[in-house]
PDB file of C-alpha atoms and ligand atoms in Angstrom:
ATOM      1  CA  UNK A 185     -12.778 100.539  66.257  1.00 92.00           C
ATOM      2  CA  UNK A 186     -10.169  98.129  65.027  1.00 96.00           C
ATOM      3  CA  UNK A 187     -11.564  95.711  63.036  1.00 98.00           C
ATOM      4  CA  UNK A 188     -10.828  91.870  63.896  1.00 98.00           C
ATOM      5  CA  UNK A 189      -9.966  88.966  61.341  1.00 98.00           C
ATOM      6  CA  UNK A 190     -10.320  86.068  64.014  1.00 98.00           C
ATOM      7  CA  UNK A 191      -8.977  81.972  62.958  1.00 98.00           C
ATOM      8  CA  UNK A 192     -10.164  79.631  64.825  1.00 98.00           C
ATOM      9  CA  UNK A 193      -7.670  76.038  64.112  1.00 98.00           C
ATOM     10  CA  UNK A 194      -9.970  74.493  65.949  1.00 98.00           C
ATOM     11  CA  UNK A 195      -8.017  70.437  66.405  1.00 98.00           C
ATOM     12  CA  UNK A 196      -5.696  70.664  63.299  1.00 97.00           C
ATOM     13  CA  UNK A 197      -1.974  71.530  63.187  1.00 95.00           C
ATOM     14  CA  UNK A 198       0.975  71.052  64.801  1.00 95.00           C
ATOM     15  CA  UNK A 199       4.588  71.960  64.911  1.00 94.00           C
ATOM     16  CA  UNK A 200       4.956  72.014  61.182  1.00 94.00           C
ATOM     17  CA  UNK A 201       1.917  74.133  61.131  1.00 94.00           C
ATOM     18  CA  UNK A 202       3.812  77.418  62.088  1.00 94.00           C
ATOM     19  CA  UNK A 203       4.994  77.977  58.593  1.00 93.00           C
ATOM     20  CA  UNK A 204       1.527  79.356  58.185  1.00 93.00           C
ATOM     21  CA  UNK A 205       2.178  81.556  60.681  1.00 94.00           C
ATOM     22  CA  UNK A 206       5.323  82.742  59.571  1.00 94.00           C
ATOM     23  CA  UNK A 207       4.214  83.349  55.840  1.00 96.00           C
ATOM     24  CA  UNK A 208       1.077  85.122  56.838  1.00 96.00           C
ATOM     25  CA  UNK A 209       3.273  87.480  58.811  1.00 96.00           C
ATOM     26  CA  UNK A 210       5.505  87.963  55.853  1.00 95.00           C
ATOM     27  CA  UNK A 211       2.774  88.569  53.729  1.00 96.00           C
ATOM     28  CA  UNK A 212       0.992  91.038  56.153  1.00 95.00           C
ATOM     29  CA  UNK A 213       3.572  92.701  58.116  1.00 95.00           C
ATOM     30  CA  UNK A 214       1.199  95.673  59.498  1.00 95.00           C
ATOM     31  CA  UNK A 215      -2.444  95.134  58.104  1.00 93.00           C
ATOM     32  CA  UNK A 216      -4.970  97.753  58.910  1.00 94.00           C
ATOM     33  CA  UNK A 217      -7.055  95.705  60.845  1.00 96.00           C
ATOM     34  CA  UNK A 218      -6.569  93.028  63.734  1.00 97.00           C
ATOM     35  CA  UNK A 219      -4.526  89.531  62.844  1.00 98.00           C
ATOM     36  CA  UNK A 220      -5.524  86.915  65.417  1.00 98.00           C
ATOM     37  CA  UNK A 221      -4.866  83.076  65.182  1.00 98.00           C
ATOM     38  CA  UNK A 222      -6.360  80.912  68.056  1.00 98.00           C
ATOM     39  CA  UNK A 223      -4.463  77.429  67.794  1.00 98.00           C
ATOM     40  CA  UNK A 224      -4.775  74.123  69.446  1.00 98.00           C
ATOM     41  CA  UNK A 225      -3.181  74.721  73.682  1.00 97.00           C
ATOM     42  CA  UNK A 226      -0.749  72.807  72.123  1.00 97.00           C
ATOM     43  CA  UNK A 227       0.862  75.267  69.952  1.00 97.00           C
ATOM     44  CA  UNK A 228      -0.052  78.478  71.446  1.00 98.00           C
ATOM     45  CA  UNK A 229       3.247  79.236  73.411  1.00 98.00           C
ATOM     46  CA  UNK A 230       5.030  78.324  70.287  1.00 97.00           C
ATOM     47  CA  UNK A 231       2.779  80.368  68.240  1.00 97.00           C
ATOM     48  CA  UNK A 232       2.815  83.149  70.548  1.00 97.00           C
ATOM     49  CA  UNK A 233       7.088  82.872  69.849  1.00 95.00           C
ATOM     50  CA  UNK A 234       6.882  83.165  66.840  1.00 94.00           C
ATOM     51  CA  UNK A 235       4.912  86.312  66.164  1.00 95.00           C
ATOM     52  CA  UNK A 236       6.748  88.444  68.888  1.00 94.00           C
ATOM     53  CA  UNK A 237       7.297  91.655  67.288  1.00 94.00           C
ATOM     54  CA  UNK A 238       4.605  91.002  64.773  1.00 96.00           C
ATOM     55  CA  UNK A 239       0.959  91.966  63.905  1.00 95.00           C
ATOM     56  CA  UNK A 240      -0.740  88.610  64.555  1.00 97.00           C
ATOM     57  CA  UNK A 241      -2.080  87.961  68.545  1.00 98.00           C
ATOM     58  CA  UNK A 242      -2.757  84.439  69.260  1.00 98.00           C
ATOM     59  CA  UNK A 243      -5.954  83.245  71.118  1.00 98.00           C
ATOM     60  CA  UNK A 244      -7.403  80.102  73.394  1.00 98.00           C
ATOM     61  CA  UNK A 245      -9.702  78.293  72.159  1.00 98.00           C
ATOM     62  CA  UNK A 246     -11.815  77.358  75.621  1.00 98.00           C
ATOM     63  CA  UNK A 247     -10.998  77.910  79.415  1.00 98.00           C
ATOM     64  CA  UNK A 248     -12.130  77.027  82.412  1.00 98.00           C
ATOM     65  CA  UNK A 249     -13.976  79.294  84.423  1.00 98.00           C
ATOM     66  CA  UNK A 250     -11.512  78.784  87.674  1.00 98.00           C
ATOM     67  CA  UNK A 251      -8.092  79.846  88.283  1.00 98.00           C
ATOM     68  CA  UNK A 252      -6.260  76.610  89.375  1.00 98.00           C
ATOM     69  CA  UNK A 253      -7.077  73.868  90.803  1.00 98.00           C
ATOM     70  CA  UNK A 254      -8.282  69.583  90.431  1.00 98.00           C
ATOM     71  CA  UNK A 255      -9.949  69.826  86.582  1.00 98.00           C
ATOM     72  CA  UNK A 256      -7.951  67.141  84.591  1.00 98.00           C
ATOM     73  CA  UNK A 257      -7.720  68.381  81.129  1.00 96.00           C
ATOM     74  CA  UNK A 258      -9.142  71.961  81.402  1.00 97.00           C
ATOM     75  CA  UNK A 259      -6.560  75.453  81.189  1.00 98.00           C
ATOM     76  CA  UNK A 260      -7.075  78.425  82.789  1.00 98.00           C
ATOM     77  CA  UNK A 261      -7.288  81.670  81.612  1.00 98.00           C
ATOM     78  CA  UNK A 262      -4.380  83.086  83.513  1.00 98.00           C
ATOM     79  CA  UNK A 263      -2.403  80.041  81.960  1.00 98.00           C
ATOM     80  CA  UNK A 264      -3.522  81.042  78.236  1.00 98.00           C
ATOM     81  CA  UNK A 265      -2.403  84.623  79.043  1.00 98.00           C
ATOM     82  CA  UNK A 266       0.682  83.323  80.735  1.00 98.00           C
ATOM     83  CA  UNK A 267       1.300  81.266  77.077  1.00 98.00           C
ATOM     84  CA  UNK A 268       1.551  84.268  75.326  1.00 98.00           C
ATOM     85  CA  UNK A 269      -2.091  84.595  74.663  1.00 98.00           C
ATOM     86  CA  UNK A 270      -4.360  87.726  74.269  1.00 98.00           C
ATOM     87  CA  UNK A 271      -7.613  86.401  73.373  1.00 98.00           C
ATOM     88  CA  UNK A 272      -9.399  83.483  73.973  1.00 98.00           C
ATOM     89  CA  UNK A 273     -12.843  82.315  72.167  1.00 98.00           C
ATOM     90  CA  UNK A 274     -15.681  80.697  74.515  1.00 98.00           C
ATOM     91  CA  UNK A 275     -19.099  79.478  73.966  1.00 98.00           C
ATOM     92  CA  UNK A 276     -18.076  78.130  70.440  1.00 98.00           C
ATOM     93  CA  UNK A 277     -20.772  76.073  69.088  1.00 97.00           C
ATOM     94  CA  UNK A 278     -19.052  72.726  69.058  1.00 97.00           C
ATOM     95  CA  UNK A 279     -17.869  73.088  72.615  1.00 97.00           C
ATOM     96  CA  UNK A 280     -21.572  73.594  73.391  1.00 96.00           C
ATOM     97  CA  UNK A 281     -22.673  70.457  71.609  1.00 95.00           C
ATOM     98  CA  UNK A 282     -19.477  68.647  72.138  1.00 96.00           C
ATOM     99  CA  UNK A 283     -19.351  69.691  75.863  1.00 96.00           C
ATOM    100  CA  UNK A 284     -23.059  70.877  77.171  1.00 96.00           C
ATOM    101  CA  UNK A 285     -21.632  74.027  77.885  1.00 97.00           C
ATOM    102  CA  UNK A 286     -24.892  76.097  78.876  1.00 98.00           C
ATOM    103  CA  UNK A 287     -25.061  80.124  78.788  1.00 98.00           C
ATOM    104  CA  UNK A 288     -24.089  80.345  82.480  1.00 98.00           C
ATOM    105  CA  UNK A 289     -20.698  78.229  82.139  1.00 98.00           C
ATOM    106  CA  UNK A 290     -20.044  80.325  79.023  1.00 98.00           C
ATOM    107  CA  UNK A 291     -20.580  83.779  81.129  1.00 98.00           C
ATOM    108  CA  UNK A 292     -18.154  82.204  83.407  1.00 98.00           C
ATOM    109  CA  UNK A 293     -15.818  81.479  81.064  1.00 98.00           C
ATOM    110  CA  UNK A 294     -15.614  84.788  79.500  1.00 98.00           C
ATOM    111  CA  UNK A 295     -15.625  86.215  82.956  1.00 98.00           C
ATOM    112  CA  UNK A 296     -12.720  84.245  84.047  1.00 98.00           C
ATOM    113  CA  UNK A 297     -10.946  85.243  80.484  1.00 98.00           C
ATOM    114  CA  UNK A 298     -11.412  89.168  81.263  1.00 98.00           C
ATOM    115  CA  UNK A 299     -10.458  88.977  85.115  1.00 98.00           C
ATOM    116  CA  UNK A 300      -7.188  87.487  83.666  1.00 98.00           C
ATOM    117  CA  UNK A 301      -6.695  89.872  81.196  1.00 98.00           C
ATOM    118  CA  UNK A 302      -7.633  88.465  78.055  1.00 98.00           C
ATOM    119  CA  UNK A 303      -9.922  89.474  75.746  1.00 98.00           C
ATOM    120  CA  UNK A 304     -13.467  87.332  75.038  1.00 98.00           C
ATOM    121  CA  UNK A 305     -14.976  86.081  72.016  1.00 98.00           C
ATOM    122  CA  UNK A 306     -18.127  85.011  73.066  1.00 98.00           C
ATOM    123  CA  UNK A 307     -19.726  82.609  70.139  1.00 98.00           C
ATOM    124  CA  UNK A 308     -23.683  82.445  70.018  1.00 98.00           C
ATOM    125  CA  UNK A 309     -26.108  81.336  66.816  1.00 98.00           C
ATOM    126  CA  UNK A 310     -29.279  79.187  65.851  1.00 98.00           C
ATOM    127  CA  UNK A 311     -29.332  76.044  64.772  1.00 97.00           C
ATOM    128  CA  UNK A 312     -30.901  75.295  61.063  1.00 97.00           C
ATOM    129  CA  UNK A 313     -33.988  74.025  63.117  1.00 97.00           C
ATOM    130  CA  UNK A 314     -34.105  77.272  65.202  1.00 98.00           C
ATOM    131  CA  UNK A 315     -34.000  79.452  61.633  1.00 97.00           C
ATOM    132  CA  UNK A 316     -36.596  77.498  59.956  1.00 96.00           C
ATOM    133  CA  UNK A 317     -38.989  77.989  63.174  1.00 98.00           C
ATOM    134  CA  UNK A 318     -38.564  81.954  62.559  1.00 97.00           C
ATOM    135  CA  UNK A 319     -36.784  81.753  66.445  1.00 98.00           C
ATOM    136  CA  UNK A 320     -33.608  82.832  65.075  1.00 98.00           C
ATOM    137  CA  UNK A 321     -33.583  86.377  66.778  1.00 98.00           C
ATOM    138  CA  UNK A 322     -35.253  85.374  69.954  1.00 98.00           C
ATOM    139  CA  UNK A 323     -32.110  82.412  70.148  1.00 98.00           C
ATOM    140  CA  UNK A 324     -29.608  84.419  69.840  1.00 97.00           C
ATOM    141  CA  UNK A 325     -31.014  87.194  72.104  1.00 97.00           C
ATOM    142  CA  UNK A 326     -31.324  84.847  74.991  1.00 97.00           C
ATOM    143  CA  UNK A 327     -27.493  84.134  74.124  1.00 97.00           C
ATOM    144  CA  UNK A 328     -26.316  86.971  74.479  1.00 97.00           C
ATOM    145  CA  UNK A 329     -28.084  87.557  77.662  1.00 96.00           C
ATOM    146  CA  UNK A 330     -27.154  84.457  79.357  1.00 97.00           C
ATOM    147  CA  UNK A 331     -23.732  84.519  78.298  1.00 97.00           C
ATOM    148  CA  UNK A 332     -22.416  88.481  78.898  1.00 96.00           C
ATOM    149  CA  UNK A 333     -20.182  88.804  81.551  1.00 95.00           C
ATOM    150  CA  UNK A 334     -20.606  91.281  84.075  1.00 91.00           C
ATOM    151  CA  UNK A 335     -18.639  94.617  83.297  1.00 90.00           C
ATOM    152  CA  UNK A 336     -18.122  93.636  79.796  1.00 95.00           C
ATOM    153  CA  UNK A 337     -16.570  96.647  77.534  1.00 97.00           C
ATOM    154  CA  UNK A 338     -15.377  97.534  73.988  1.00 97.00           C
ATOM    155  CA  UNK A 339     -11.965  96.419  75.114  1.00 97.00           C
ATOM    156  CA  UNK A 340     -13.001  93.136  76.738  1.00 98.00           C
ATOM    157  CA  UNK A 341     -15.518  91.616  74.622  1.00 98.00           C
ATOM    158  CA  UNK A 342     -16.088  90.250  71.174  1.00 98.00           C
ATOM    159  CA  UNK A 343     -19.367  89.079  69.865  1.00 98.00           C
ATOM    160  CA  UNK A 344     -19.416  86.583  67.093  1.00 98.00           C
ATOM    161  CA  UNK A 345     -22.475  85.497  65.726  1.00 98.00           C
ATOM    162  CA  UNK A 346     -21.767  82.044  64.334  1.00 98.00           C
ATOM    163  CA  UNK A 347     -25.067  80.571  62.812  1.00 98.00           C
ATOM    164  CA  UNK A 348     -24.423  76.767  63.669  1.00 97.00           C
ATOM    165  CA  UNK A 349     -25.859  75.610  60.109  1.00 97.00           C
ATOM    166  CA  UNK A 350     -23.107  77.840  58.387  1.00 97.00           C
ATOM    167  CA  UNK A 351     -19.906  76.337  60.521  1.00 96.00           C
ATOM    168  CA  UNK A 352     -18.081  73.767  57.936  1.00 94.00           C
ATOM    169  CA  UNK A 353     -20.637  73.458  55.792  1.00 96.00           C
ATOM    170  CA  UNK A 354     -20.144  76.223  53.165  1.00 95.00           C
ATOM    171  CA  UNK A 355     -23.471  77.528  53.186  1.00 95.00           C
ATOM    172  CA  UNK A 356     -24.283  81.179  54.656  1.00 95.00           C
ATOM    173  CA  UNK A 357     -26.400  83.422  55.510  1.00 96.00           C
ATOM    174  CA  UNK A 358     -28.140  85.678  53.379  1.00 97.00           C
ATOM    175  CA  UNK A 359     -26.708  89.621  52.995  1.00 97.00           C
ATOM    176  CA  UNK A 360     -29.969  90.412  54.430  1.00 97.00           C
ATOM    177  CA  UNK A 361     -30.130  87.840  57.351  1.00 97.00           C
ATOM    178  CA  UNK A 362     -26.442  89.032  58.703  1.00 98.00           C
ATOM    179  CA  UNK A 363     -27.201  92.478  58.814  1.00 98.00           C
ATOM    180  CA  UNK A 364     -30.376  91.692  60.528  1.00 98.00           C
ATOM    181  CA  UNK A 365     -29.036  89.583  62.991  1.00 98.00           C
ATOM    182  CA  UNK A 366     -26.073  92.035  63.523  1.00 98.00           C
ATOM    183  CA  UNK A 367     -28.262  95.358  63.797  1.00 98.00           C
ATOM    184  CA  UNK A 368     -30.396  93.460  66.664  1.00 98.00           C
ATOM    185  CA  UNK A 369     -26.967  92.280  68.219  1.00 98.00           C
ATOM    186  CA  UNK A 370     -25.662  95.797  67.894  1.00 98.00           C
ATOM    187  CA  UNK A 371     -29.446  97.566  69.915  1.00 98.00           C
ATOM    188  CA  UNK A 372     -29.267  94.799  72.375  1.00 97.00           C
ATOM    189  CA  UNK A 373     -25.713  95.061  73.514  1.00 97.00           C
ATOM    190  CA  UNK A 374     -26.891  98.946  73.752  1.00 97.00           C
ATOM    191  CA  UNK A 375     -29.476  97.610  76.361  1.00 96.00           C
ATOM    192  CA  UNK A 376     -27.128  95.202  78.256  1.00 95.00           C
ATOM    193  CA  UNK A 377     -23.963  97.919  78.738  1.00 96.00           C
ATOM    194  CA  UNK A 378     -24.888 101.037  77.328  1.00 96.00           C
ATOM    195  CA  UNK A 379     -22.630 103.699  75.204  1.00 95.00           C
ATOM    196  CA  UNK A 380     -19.742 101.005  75.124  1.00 96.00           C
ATOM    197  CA  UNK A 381     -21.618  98.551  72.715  1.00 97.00           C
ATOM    198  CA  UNK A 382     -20.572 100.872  69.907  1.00 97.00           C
ATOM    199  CA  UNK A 383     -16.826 100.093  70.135  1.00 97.00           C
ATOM    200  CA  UNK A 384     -17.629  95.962  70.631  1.00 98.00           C
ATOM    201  CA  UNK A 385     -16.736  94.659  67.570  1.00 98.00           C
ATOM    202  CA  UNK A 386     -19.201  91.888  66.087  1.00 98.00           C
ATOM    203  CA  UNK A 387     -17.724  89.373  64.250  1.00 98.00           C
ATOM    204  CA  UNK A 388     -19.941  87.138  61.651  1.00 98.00           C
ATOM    205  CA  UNK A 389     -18.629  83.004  61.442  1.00 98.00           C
ATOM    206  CA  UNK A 390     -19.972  80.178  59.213  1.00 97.00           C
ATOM    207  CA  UNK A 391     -17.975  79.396  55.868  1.00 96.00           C
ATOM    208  CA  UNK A 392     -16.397  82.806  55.397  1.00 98.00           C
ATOM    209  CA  UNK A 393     -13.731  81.944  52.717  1.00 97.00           C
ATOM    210  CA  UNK A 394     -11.358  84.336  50.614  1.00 98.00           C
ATOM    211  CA  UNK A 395     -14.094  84.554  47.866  1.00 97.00           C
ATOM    212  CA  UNK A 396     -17.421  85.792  49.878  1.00 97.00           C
ATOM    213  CA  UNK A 397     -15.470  87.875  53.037  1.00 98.00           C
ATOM    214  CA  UNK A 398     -15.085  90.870  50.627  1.00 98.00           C
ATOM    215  CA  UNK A 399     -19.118  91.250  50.403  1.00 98.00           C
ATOM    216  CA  UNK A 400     -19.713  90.136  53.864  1.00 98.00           C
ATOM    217  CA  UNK A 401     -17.776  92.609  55.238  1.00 98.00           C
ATOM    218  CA  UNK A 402     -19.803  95.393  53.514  1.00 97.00           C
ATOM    219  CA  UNK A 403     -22.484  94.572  55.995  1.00 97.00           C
ATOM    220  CA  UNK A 404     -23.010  97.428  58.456  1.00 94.00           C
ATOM    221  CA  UNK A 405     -22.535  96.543  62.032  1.00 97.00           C
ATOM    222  CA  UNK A 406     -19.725  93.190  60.466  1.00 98.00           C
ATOM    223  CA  UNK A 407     -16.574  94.319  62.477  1.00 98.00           C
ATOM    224  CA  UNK A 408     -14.653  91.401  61.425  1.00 98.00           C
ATOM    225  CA  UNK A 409     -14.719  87.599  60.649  1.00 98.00           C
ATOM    226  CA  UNK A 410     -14.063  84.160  62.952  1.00 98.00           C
ATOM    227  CA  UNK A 411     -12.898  81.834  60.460  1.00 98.00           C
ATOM    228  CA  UNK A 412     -12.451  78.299  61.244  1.00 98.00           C
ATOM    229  CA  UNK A 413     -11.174  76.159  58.334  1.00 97.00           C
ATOM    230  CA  UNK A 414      -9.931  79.139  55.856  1.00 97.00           C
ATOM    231  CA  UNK A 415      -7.755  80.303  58.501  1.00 98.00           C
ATOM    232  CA  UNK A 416      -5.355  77.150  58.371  1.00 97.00           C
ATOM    233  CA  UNK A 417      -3.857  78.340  55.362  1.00 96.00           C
ATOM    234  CA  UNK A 418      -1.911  81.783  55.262  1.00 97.00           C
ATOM    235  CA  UNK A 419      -2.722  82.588  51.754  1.00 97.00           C
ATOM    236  CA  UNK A 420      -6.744  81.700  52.280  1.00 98.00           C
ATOM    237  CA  UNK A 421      -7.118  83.813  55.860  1.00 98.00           C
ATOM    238  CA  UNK A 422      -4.552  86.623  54.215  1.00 97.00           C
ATOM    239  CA  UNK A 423      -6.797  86.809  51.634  1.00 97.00           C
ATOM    240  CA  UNK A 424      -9.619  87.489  54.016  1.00 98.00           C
ATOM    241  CA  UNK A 425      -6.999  89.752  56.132  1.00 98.00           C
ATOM    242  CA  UNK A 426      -6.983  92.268  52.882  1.00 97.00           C
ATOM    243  CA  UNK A 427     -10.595  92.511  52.189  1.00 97.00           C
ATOM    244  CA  UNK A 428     -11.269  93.495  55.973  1.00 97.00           C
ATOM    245  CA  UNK A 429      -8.290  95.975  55.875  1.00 95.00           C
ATOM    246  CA  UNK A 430      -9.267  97.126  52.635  1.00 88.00           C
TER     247      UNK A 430
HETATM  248  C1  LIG B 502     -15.729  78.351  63.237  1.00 84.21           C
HETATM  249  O1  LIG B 502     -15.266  77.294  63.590  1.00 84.21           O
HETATM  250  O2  LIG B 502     -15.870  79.249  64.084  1.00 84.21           O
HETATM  251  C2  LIG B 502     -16.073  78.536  61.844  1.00 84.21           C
HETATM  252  C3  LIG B 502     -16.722  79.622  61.512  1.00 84.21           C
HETATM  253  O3  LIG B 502     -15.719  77.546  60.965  1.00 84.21           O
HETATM  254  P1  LIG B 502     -15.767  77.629  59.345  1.00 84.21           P
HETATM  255  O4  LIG B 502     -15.178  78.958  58.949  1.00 84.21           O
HETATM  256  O5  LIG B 502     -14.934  76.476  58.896  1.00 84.21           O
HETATM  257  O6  LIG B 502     -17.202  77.552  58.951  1.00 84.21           O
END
């Protein structure tokens, strides 16, 4: 399994923004894990320019679960891949506050992303209020469920496992509570699709910065990070690059 650093821009950057890019290529010409920036729609054909040849892939942040057609605002999945994209994330937590996306659009979504020929990073997590009822496990379980496309495999799916309480806010999980929730991930995947939910890499998200991804990633069954507001700067999300390659 290759492991995955994953930055999510969410609405920051443009144009100017691809120094970053080009100075965290510079700085991590062939790392020993997977580079992957996701970028506002805006700037992912540029992006995807400007690390031809290199070892970062650039991701969507949303799609829409159809092809083509009357949805004034929304990309497709075959127009993310046709940008130059090879990933894209869905289910994120703010589009599922910000948007009402439900379990079943998100399946959709990450459905549409693999029948194009991307890769999906499918987001789930509790809310603080879910946590402190002791529901944390039982939330995230129905997640996954209702959100796993058909025929997902090692090669088409990400999980990442973005507590909602931890996105922005600098606070995180416990060592303990990760590698609980990520073990239970890890057995139910093994339910849902069998043999291949060994090779699907789970990412953890929620305030991983340079100075706590080294310890995080310790945690068995942490395949990688999806890192929202270190990942703007190429020195912060290199930083996290090396301790996941290291
Ligand atoms: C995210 O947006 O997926 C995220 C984890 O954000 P942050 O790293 O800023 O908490």
């Amino acid at each position: 399994m290759r492991k995955l650093a994953a930055g999510n821009w969410k609405m920051n950057g443009g144009r100017a923004a691809l120094d970053e890019v080009a100075a965290l290529c510079a700085a991590h010409p062939a790392p020993e894990c997977e580079m992957l920036l996701c970028p506002p729609a805006t700037l992912i054909a540029q992006m995807a320019w400007a690390a031809r040849g290199k070892a970062l892939k650039i991701g969507g942040q949303d799609c829409h679960p159809a092809v083509s057609g009357a949805h004034t605002g929304d990309i497709s999945a075959p127009m993310l891949k046709d940008a130059g994209a090879a990933y894209v994330i869905v289910g994120h937590s703010e589009r599922r506050t910000d948007h009402g996306e439900t379990d079943a659009l998100v399946r959709a979504k990450a459905g549409a992303a693999i029948a194009a020929g991307l890769i999906a990073i499918v987001c789930i997590g509790e809310t603080e209020a879910e946590r402190d009822a002791g529901a944390t496990l039982a939330v995230i379980g129905a997640q996954l469920d209702g959100s796993l496309p058909e025929g997902a495999t090692a090669a088409t799916l990400v999980l990442a496992y973005e507590p909602v309480w931890a996105i922005g806010t600098g606070r995180t999980p416990t060592i303990a509570e990760i590698a609980e929730v990520h073990g239970f991930l890890r057995a139910r995947l093994t339910e849902r699709i069998g043999a291949e939910a060994a090779g699907v890499r789970l990412l953890y998200g929620g305030s991983v910065k340079p100075s706590n991804a080294a310890e995080i990633f310790a945690v068995s069954d942490v395949d990688g990070a999806l890192v929202g507001g270190a990942s703007l700067k190429a020195v912060d999300f290199g930083a996290i690059v090396a301790a996941l390659a290291a």
